PDB file of C-alpha atoms in Angstrom:
ATOM      1  CA  MET E   1     -93.087  62.954  83.826  1.00 66.00           C
ATOM      2  CA  ALA E   2     -90.850  62.511  86.869  1.00 72.00           C
ATOM      3  CA  ARG E   3     -87.823  64.806  86.871  1.00 77.00           C
ATOM      4  CA  SER E   4     -85.402  61.875  87.048  1.00 78.00           C
ATOM      5  CA  ASP E   5     -86.956  60.423  83.889  1.00 80.00           C
ATOM      6  CA  ARG E   6     -86.765  63.819  82.209  1.00 84.00           C
ATOM      7  CA  LEU E   7     -83.077  64.200  83.072  1.00 87.00           C
ATOM      8  CA  PHE E   8     -82.360  60.728  81.753  1.00 83.00           C
ATOM      9  CA  ARG E   9     -84.161  61.591  78.508  1.00 86.00           C
ATOM     10  CA  LEU E  10     -82.102  64.775  78.247  1.00 90.00           C
ATOM     11  CA  LEU E  11     -78.854  62.816  78.678  1.00 86.00           C
ATOM     12  CA  GLN E  12     -79.936  60.351  76.023  1.00 83.00           C
ATOM     13  CA  ALA E  13     -80.779  63.171  73.603  1.00 87.00           C
ATOM     14  CA  MET E  14     -77.364  64.719  74.149  1.00 87.00           C
ATOM     15  CA  ARG E  15     -75.675  61.355  73.560  1.00 83.00           C
ATOM     16  CA  THR E  16     -77.424  60.745  70.248  1.00 81.00           C
ATOM     17  CA  MET E  17     -77.801  64.192  68.605  1.00 84.00           C
ATOM     18  CA  PRO E  18     -74.881  65.711  66.681  1.00 81.00           C
ATOM     19  CA  ALA E  19     -73.274  68.527  68.687  1.00 79.00           C
ATOM     20  CA  PRO E  20     -73.614  71.380  69.260  1.00 86.00           C
ATOM     21  CA  ILE E  21     -77.291  70.904  70.076  1.00 90.00           C
ATOM     22  CA  THR E  22     -79.463  73.982  70.422  1.00 92.00           C
ATOM     23  CA  ALA E  23     -81.664  74.489  73.439  1.00 91.00           C
ATOM     24  CA  ALA E  24     -84.694  74.545  71.157  1.00 91.00           C
ATOM     25  CA  ARG E  25     -83.919  71.058  69.799  1.00 91.00           C
ATOM     26  CA  LEU E  26     -83.255  69.668  73.272  1.00 92.00           C
ATOM     27  CA  ALA E  27     -86.456  71.202  74.633  1.00 91.00           C
ATOM     28  CA  GLU E  28     -88.422  69.636  71.784  1.00 90.00           C
ATOM     29  CA  ALA E  29     -86.784  66.220  72.313  1.00 88.00           C
ATOM     30  CA  THR E  30     -87.503  66.229  76.048  1.00 88.00           C
ATOM     31  CA  GLU E  31     -90.937  67.877  75.727  1.00 88.00           C
ATOM     32  CA  VAL E  32     -90.236  70.761  78.119  1.00 91.00           C
ATOM     33  CA  SER E  33     -89.988  74.514  77.824  1.00 92.00           C
ATOM     34  CA  GLN E  34     -86.594  76.099  77.200  1.00 91.00           C
ATOM     35  CA  ARG E  35     -86.712  77.613  80.685  1.00 91.00           C
ATOM     36  CA  SER E  36     -87.133  74.138  82.178  1.00 92.00           C
ATOM     37  CA  LEU E  37     -84.402  72.835  79.914  1.00 91.00           C
ATOM     38  CA  TYR E  38     -81.889  75.376  81.221  1.00 92.00           C
ATOM     39  CA  ARG E  39     -82.717  74.311  84.787  1.00 92.00           C
ATOM     40  CA  ASP E  40     -82.284  70.625  83.833  1.00 92.00           C
ATOM     41  CA  ILE E  41     -78.881  71.299  82.265  1.00 92.00           C
ATOM     42  CA  ASP E  42     -77.816  73.116  85.434  1.00 91.00           C
ATOM     43  CA  ALA E  43     -79.008  70.115  87.471  1.00 90.00           C
ATOM     44  CA  LEU E  44     -76.994  67.686  85.343  1.00 89.00           C
ATOM     45  CA  ARG E  45     -73.899  69.858  85.645  1.00 88.00           C
ATOM     46  CA  ALA E  46     -74.337  70.011  89.411  1.00 87.00           C
ATOM     47  CA  ALA E  47     -74.578  66.204  89.467  1.00 83.00           C
ATOM     48  CA  GLY E  48     -71.258  65.853  87.664  1.00 82.00           C
ATOM     49  CA  ALA E  49     -72.015  65.814  83.945  1.00 84.00           C
ATOM     50  CA  ARG E  50     -69.556  67.829  81.861  1.00 86.00           C
ATOM     51  CA  ILE E  51     -71.682  69.809  79.423  1.00 89.00           C
ATOM     52  CA  GLU E  52     -70.017  72.443  77.277  1.00 89.00           C
ATOM     53  CA  GLY E  53     -71.894  75.328  75.685  1.00 85.00           C
ATOM     54  CA  GLU E  54     -74.259  78.085  76.650  1.00 77.00           C
ATOM     55  CA  ARG E  55     -77.560  79.681  75.756  1.00 76.00           C
ATOM     56  CA  GLY E  56     -77.669  80.932  72.198  1.00 77.00           C
ATOM     57  CA  TYR E  57     -74.813  78.677  71.066  1.00 81.00           C
ATOM     58  CA  GLY E  58     -75.623  75.050  71.766  1.00 88.00           C
ATOM     59  CA  TYR E  59     -74.537  72.235  74.037  1.00 90.00           C
ATOM     60  CA  ARG E  60     -72.235  69.222  73.899  1.00 88.00           C
ATOM     61  CA  LEU E  61     -72.005  66.371  76.404  1.00 86.00           C
ATOM     62  CA  ILE E  62     -68.315  65.871  77.149  1.00 82.00           C
ATOM     63  CA  GLU E  63     -68.453  63.452  80.051  1.00 67.00           C
ATOM     64  CA  ASP E  64     -71.485  61.526  81.215  1.00 64.00           C
ATOM     65  CA  TYR E  65     -71.713  61.134  84.989  1.00 61.00           C
ATOM     66  CA  ALA E  66     -74.350  58.408  84.604  1.00 62.00           C
ATOM     67  CA  LEU E  67     -71.922  56.012  82.912  1.00 60.00           C
ATOM     68  CA  PRO E  68     -68.453  55.162  84.269  1.00 61.00           C
ATOM     69  CA  PRO E  69     -65.421  55.549  81.961  1.00 59.00           C
ATOM     70  CA  GLN E  70     -64.860  52.420  79.893  1.00 60.00           C
ATOM     71  CA  THR E  71     -61.492  50.806  79.131  1.00 68.00           C
ATOM     72  CA  PHE E  72     -62.416  48.701  76.109  1.00 81.00           C
ATOM     73  CA  GLU E  73     -59.522  47.490  74.004  1.00 83.00           C
ATOM     74  CA  ARG E  74     -59.463  48.390  70.309  1.00 87.00           C
ATOM     75  CA  ALA E  75     -60.589  44.890  69.249  1.00 90.00           C
ATOM     76  CA  GLU E  76     -63.438  45.024  71.775  1.00 89.00           C
ATOM     77  CA  ILE E  77     -64.569  48.378  70.386  1.00 89.00           C
ATOM     78  CA  GLU E  78     -64.400  46.901  66.877  1.00 91.00           C
ATOM     79  CA  ALA E  79     -66.567  43.994  68.012  1.00 92.00           C
ATOM     80  CA  ILE E  80     -69.148  46.345  69.555  1.00 91.00           C
ATOM     81  CA  SER E  81     -69.285  48.420  66.371  1.00 92.00           C
ATOM     82  CA  LEU E  82     -69.597  45.371  64.134  1.00 92.00           C
ATOM     83  CA  GLY E  83     -72.218  43.720  66.330  1.00 93.00           C
ATOM     84  CA  MET E  84     -74.417  46.811  66.472  1.00 93.00           C
ATOM     85  CA  ALA E  85     -74.074  47.275  62.704  1.00 91.00           C
ATOM     86  CA  GLU E  86     -75.283  43.716  62.187  1.00 91.00           C
ATOM     87  CA  VAL E  87     -78.280  44.368  64.430  1.00 92.00           C
ATOM     88  CA  ALA E  88     -79.065  47.588  62.565  1.00 89.00           C
ATOM     89  CA  SER E  89     -78.956  45.756  59.213  1.00 89.00           C
ATOM     90  CA  MET E  90     -81.422  43.053  60.244  1.00 87.00           C
ATOM     91  CA  GLY E  91     -84.455  45.094  59.225  1.00 82.00           C
ATOM     92  CA  ASP E  92     -86.129  45.408  62.631  1.00 85.00           C
ATOM     93  CA  PRO E  93     -86.640  49.144  63.323  1.00 86.00           C
ATOM     94  CA  VAL E  94     -86.975  48.631  67.096  1.00 87.00           C
ATOM     95  CA  LEU E  95     -83.658  46.801  67.372  1.00 90.00           C
ATOM     96  CA  ALA E  96     -81.991  49.176  64.895  1.00 90.00           C
ATOM     97  CA  GLU E  97     -82.907  52.129  67.107  1.00 90.00           C
ATOM     98  CA  ALA E  98     -81.687  50.226  70.166  1.00 91.00           C
ATOM     99  CA  ALA E  99     -78.357  49.482  68.427  1.00 92.00           C
ATOM    100  CA  ALA E 100     -77.839  53.170  67.669  1.00 90.00           C
ATOM    101  CA  SER E 101     -78.631  53.990  71.296  1.00 89.00           C
ATOM    102  CA  VAL E 102     -76.085  51.437  72.542  1.00 89.00           C
ATOM    103  CA  LEU E 103     -73.357  52.925  70.348  1.00 88.00           C
ATOM    104  CA  ALA E 104     -74.167  56.433  71.563  1.00 86.00           C
ATOM    105  CA  LYS E 105     -74.019  55.346  75.208  1.00 84.00           C
ATOM    106  CA  VAL E 106     -70.723  53.532  74.731  1.00 86.00           C
ATOM    107  CA  ALA E 107     -69.218  56.457  72.824  1.00 85.00           C
ATOM    108  CA  ALA E 108     -70.199  58.816  75.654  1.00 79.00           C
ATOM    109  CA  THR E 109     -68.025  56.839  78.102  1.00 79.00           C
ATOM    110  CA  LEU E 110     -64.905  56.421  75.977  1.00 82.00           C
ATOM    111  CA  PRO E 111     -61.733  58.523  76.059  1.00 79.00           C
ATOM    112  CA  ASP E 112     -61.242  60.590  72.904  1.00 79.00           C
ATOM    113  CA  ASP E 113     -58.856  58.180  71.171  1.00 79.00           C
ATOM    114  CA  ARG E 114     -61.067  55.158  71.757  1.00 82.00           C
ATOM    115  CA  GLU E 115     -64.160  57.096  70.717  1.00 83.00           C
ATOM    116  CA  GLN E 116     -62.448  57.588  67.359  1.00 84.00           C
ATOM    117  CA  TYR E 117     -61.981  53.804  67.093  1.00 85.00           C
ATOM    118  CA  LEU E 118     -65.728  53.438  67.534  1.00 86.00           C
ATOM    119  CA  LEU E 119     -66.721  56.213  65.135  1.00 80.00           C
ATOM    120  CA  HIS E 120     -64.266  55.107  62.432  1.00 84.00           C
ATOM    121  CA  ALA E 121     -64.187  51.334  62.891  1.00 85.00           C
ATOM    122  CA  ILE E 122     -62.406  49.441  60.122  1.00 83.00           C
ATOM    123  CA  SER E 123     -64.958  46.592  60.137  1.00 84.00           C
ATOM    124  CA  GLN E 124     -68.144  47.563  58.357  1.00 85.00           C
ATOM    125  CA  VAL E 125     -71.424  45.886  57.438  1.00 86.00           C
ATOM    126  CA  PHE E 126     -73.004  46.482  54.031  1.00 84.00           C
ATOM    127  CA  ARG E 127     -76.354  44.916  53.205  1.00 82.00           C
ATOM    128  CA  PRO E 128     -78.293  46.480  50.292  1.00 81.00           C
ATOM    129  CA  THR E 129     -81.463  44.890  51.660  1.00 83.00           C
ATOM    130  CA  PRO E 130     -82.443  43.961  55.227  1.00 82.00           C
ATOM    131  CA  ARG E 131     -81.294  40.532  56.289  1.00 80.00           C
ATOM    132  CA  TYR E 132     -84.725  39.487  57.533  1.00 81.00           C
ATOM    133  CA  GLU E 133     -88.226  40.168  56.327  1.00 79.00           C
ATOM    134  CA  MET E 134     -89.936  41.649  59.338  1.00 77.00           C
ATOM    135  CA  THR E 135     -93.354  40.327  60.332  1.00 81.00           C
ATOM    136  CA  PRO E 136     -95.927  42.239  62.375  1.00 82.00           C
ATOM    137  CA  HIS E 137     -95.818  39.602  65.121  1.00 91.00           C
ATOM    138  CA  MET E 138     -92.247  39.581  66.412  1.00 88.00           C
ATOM    139  CA  GLU E 139     -92.609  42.532  68.761  1.00 90.00           C
ATOM    140  CA  ILE E 140     -95.481  40.688  70.485  1.00 95.00           C
ATOM    141  CA  VAL E 141     -93.378  37.523  70.612  1.00 96.00           C
ATOM    142  CA  ARG E 142     -90.355  39.284  72.146  1.00 93.00           C
ATOM    143  CA  GLY E 143     -92.524  41.040  74.713  1.00 95.00           C
ATOM    144  CA  ALA E 144     -94.221  37.781  75.668  1.00 97.00           C
ATOM    145  CA  CYS E 145     -90.835  36.089  76.096  1.00 96.00           C
ATOM    146  CA  TRP E 146     -89.659  38.800  78.500  1.00 94.00           C
ATOM    147  CA  ARG E 147     -92.933  38.822  80.449  1.00 96.00           C
ATOM    148  CA  GLU E 148     -93.280  35.023  80.314  1.00 97.00           C
ATOM    149  CA  GLU E 149     -96.803  35.147  78.898  1.00 97.00           C
ATOM    150  CA  ALA E 150     -98.424  32.379  76.867  1.00 98.00           C
ATOM    151  CA  LEU E 151     -99.423  33.067  73.269  1.00 98.00           C
ATOM    152  CA  ARG E 152    -102.174  31.831  70.993  1.00 98.00           C
ATOM    153  CA  ILE E 153    -100.923  31.416  67.451  1.00 98.00           C
ATOM    154  CA  ALA E 154    -102.159  30.305  64.056  1.00 97.00           C
ATOM    155  CA  TYR E 155     -99.246  28.604  62.312  1.00 97.00           C
ATOM    156  CA  ALA E 156     -98.826  27.368  58.738  1.00 96.00           C
ATOM    157  CA  ASP E 157     -96.695  24.312  58.058  1.00 93.00           C
ATOM    158  CA  LYS E 158     -94.588  23.806  54.916  1.00 90.00           C
ATOM    159  CA  ASN E 159     -97.716  22.732  53.030  1.00 93.00           C
ATOM    160  CA  ASP E 160     -99.534  25.900  54.178  1.00 94.00           C
ATOM    161  CA  ALA E 161    -101.903  23.932  56.398  1.00 96.00           C
ATOM    162  CA  VAL E 162    -102.808  26.186  59.345  1.00 96.00           C
ATOM    163  CA  SER E 163    -103.247  24.959  62.907  1.00 96.00           C
ATOM    164  CA  GLU E 164    -104.112  26.895  66.048  1.00 96.00           C
ATOM    165  CA  ARG E 165    -102.359  26.260  69.323  1.00 96.00           C
ATOM    166  CA  MET E 166    -101.165  27.801  72.590  1.00 98.00           C
ATOM    167  CA  VAL E 167     -97.418  28.085  73.142  1.00 98.00           C
ATOM    168  CA  LEU E 168     -95.035  29.240  75.853  1.00 98.00           C
ATOM    169  CA  PRO E 169     -92.526  31.493  74.030  1.00 98.00           C
ATOM    170  CA  LEU E 170     -88.939  31.036  75.213  1.00 97.00           C
ATOM    171  CA  ALA E 171     -86.617  32.879  72.812  1.00 96.00           C
ATOM    172  CA  VAL E 172     -86.158  34.291  69.329  1.00 94.00           C
ATOM    173  CA  VAL E 173     -83.346  32.779  67.268  1.00 92.00           C
ATOM    174  CA  TYR E 174     -81.863  34.454  64.195  1.00 88.00           C
ATOM    175  CA  THR E 175     -80.666  31.816  61.751  1.00 83.00           C
ATOM    176  CA  ASP E 176     -79.084  32.501  58.375  1.00 77.00           C
ATOM    177  CA  ARG E 177     -82.196  34.004  56.750  1.00 76.00           C
ATOM    178  CA  THR E 178     -85.088  33.319  59.128  1.00 85.00           C
ATOM    179  CA  GLN E 179     -86.341  34.443  62.517  1.00 89.00           C
ATOM    180  CA  THR E 180     -87.558  31.531  64.614  1.00 93.00           C
ATOM    181  CA  MET E 181     -89.474  31.395  67.876  1.00 96.00           C
ATOM    182  CA  LEU E 182     -88.406  28.659  70.280  1.00 96.00           C
ATOM    183  CA  ALA E 183     -91.381  27.603  72.382  1.00 97.00           C
ATOM    184  CA  TRP E 184     -93.073  24.894  74.383  1.00 97.00           C
ATOM    185  CA  CYS E 185     -96.098  23.783  72.374  1.00 97.00           C
ATOM    186  CA  CYS E 186     -99.063  23.015  74.615  1.00 96.00           C
ATOM    187  CA  LEU E 187    -100.783  21.145  71.761  1.00 93.00           C
ATOM    188  CA  ARG E 188     -97.898  18.729  71.148  1.00 93.00           C
ATOM    189  CA  GLU E 189     -96.613  18.869  74.734  1.00 95.00           C
ATOM    190  CA  ASP E 190     -93.076  19.252  73.459  1.00 96.00           C
ATOM    191  CA  PHE E 191     -90.530  21.843  72.370  1.00 96.00           C
ATOM    192  CA  ARG E 192     -91.074  23.269  68.916  1.00 96.00           C
ATOM    193  CA  MET E 193     -89.594  25.839  66.516  1.00 95.00           C
ATOM    194  CA  PHE E 194     -91.959  28.264  64.779  1.00 96.00           C
ATOM    195  CA  ARG E 195     -90.689  30.259  61.813  1.00 94.00           C
ATOM    196  CA  ALA E 196     -91.718  33.915  61.968  1.00 93.00           C
ATOM    197  CA  ASP E 197     -92.777  33.993  58.318  1.00 91.00           C
ATOM    198  CA  ARG E 198     -95.279  31.189  58.954  1.00 94.00           C
ATOM    199  CA  LEU E 199     -97.007  32.841  61.902  1.00 95.00           C
ATOM    200  CA  ARG E 200    -100.415  33.890  60.617  1.00 96.00           C
ATOM    201  CA  THR E 201    -101.802  35.380  63.840  1.00 96.00           C
ATOM    202  CA  VAL E 202    -100.310  35.948  67.293  1.00 97.00           C
ATOM    203  CA  SER E 203    -102.160  37.120  70.407  1.00 97.00           C
ATOM    204  CA  LEU E 204    -101.668  37.028  74.167  1.00 97.00           C
ATOM    205  CA  ALA E 205    -103.391  34.064  75.791  1.00 97.00           C
ATOM    206  CA  GLY E 206    -103.890  35.881  79.092  1.00 95.00           C
ATOM    207  CA  SER E 207    -101.891  33.452  81.239  1.00 96.00           C
ATOM    208  CA  SER E 208     -98.408  33.576  82.721  1.00 96.00           C
ATOM    209  CA  PHE E 209     -95.860  30.768  82.918  1.00 96.00           C
ATOM    210  CA  ARG E 210     -93.449  32.680  85.157  1.00 93.00           C
ATOM    211  CA  PRO E 211     -90.902  31.681  86.434  1.00 92.00           C
ATOM    212  CA  ARG E 212     -90.480  28.703  84.082  1.00 93.00           C
ATOM    213  CA  ARG E 213     -88.977  30.349  80.991  1.00 94.00           C
ATOM    214  CA  ALA E 214     -85.299  30.158  81.993  1.00 93.00           C
ATOM    215  CA  ALA E 215     -85.542  26.485  83.000  1.00 94.00           C
ATOM    216  CA  LEU E 216     -87.555  25.537  79.897  1.00 96.00           C
ATOM    217  CA  LEU E 217     -85.113  27.328  77.610  1.00 94.00           C
ATOM    218  CA  ARG E 218     -82.149  25.663  79.298  1.00 94.00           C
ATOM    219  CA  ASP E 219     -83.770  22.234  78.766  1.00 95.00           C
ATOM    220  CA  TYR E 220     -84.593  23.047  75.133  1.00 95.00           C
ATOM    221  CA  VAL E 221     -81.045  24.183  74.343  1.00 92.00           C
ATOM    222  CA  ALA E 222     -79.672  21.039  75.984  1.00 92.00           C
ATOM    223  CA  GLU E 223     -82.019  18.938  73.843  1.00 91.00           C
ATOM    224  CA  LEU E 224     -80.942  20.751  70.666  1.00 89.00           C
ATOM    225  CA  LYS E 225     -77.285  20.160  71.515  1.00 89.00           C
ATOM    226  CA  ARG E 226     -77.991  16.454  71.993  1.00 90.00           C
ATOM    227  CA  GLN E 227     -79.730  16.322  68.616  1.00 87.00           C
ATOM    228  CA  HIS E 228     -77.090  18.357  66.807  1.00 80.00           C
ATOM    229  CA  PRO E 229     -73.745  17.848  68.591  1.00 77.00           C
ATOM    230  CA  THR E 230     -70.939  20.144  67.451  1.00 65.00           C
ATOM    231  CA  PRO E 231     -67.535  20.952  68.972  1.00 54.00           C
ATOM    232  CA  ASP E 232     -68.782  24.387  70.008  1.00 51.00           C
ATOM    233  CA  ALA E 233     -72.603  24.396  69.912  1.00 44.00           C
ATOM    234  CA  ARG E 234     -74.173  27.663  70.974  1.00 46.00           C
ATOM    235  CA  ILE E 235     -77.682  29.112  70.746  1.00 44.00           C
TER     236      ILE E 235
END
């Protein structure tokens, strides 16, 4: 692993672990020896990171040189906290971990008083069960959207009749209770919505449609707004 990647991993571990963090735990998290860890901490300190602590006691990241100080207002901090809590409650473990990472990174850049706003936000999310039932296909769908790769899918309609087709995935939309893939359907030669819970199989088709995704998605959203006009339509 390149040293820059290792130092970044060390910073991320110090952002997310409760302080003080022992050298042994940090070494395990970054997959290095404790001797290498001590050198990495010295390197971060030399680069401007404020890290309190010492060998045999533990460490705490006070100020992160990799992220500039943030001046979020209290309402903005509340919105960040609430938004990440919603993401964490959706039931997707990948996005839940990403939400926790976002909060840790933001907290590392805040002054002490604003960090307390984030850690003790008055707006909370409580969902006894995940909002969405996760399917094994959505990670493939999200990756294909980012990489602009076509997918082959088997899809069941409302009568459970299954059809196979190739699609160009454009985005994932989270409606009230359902995840939906927005895509260009090569079979119908038109835009289509595919509910995640009706996807029977999903695989990469081995072809790219780059750089068309942004333009296709823009056209699809415009079409949806024409079909369902509202005073403030957003997707």
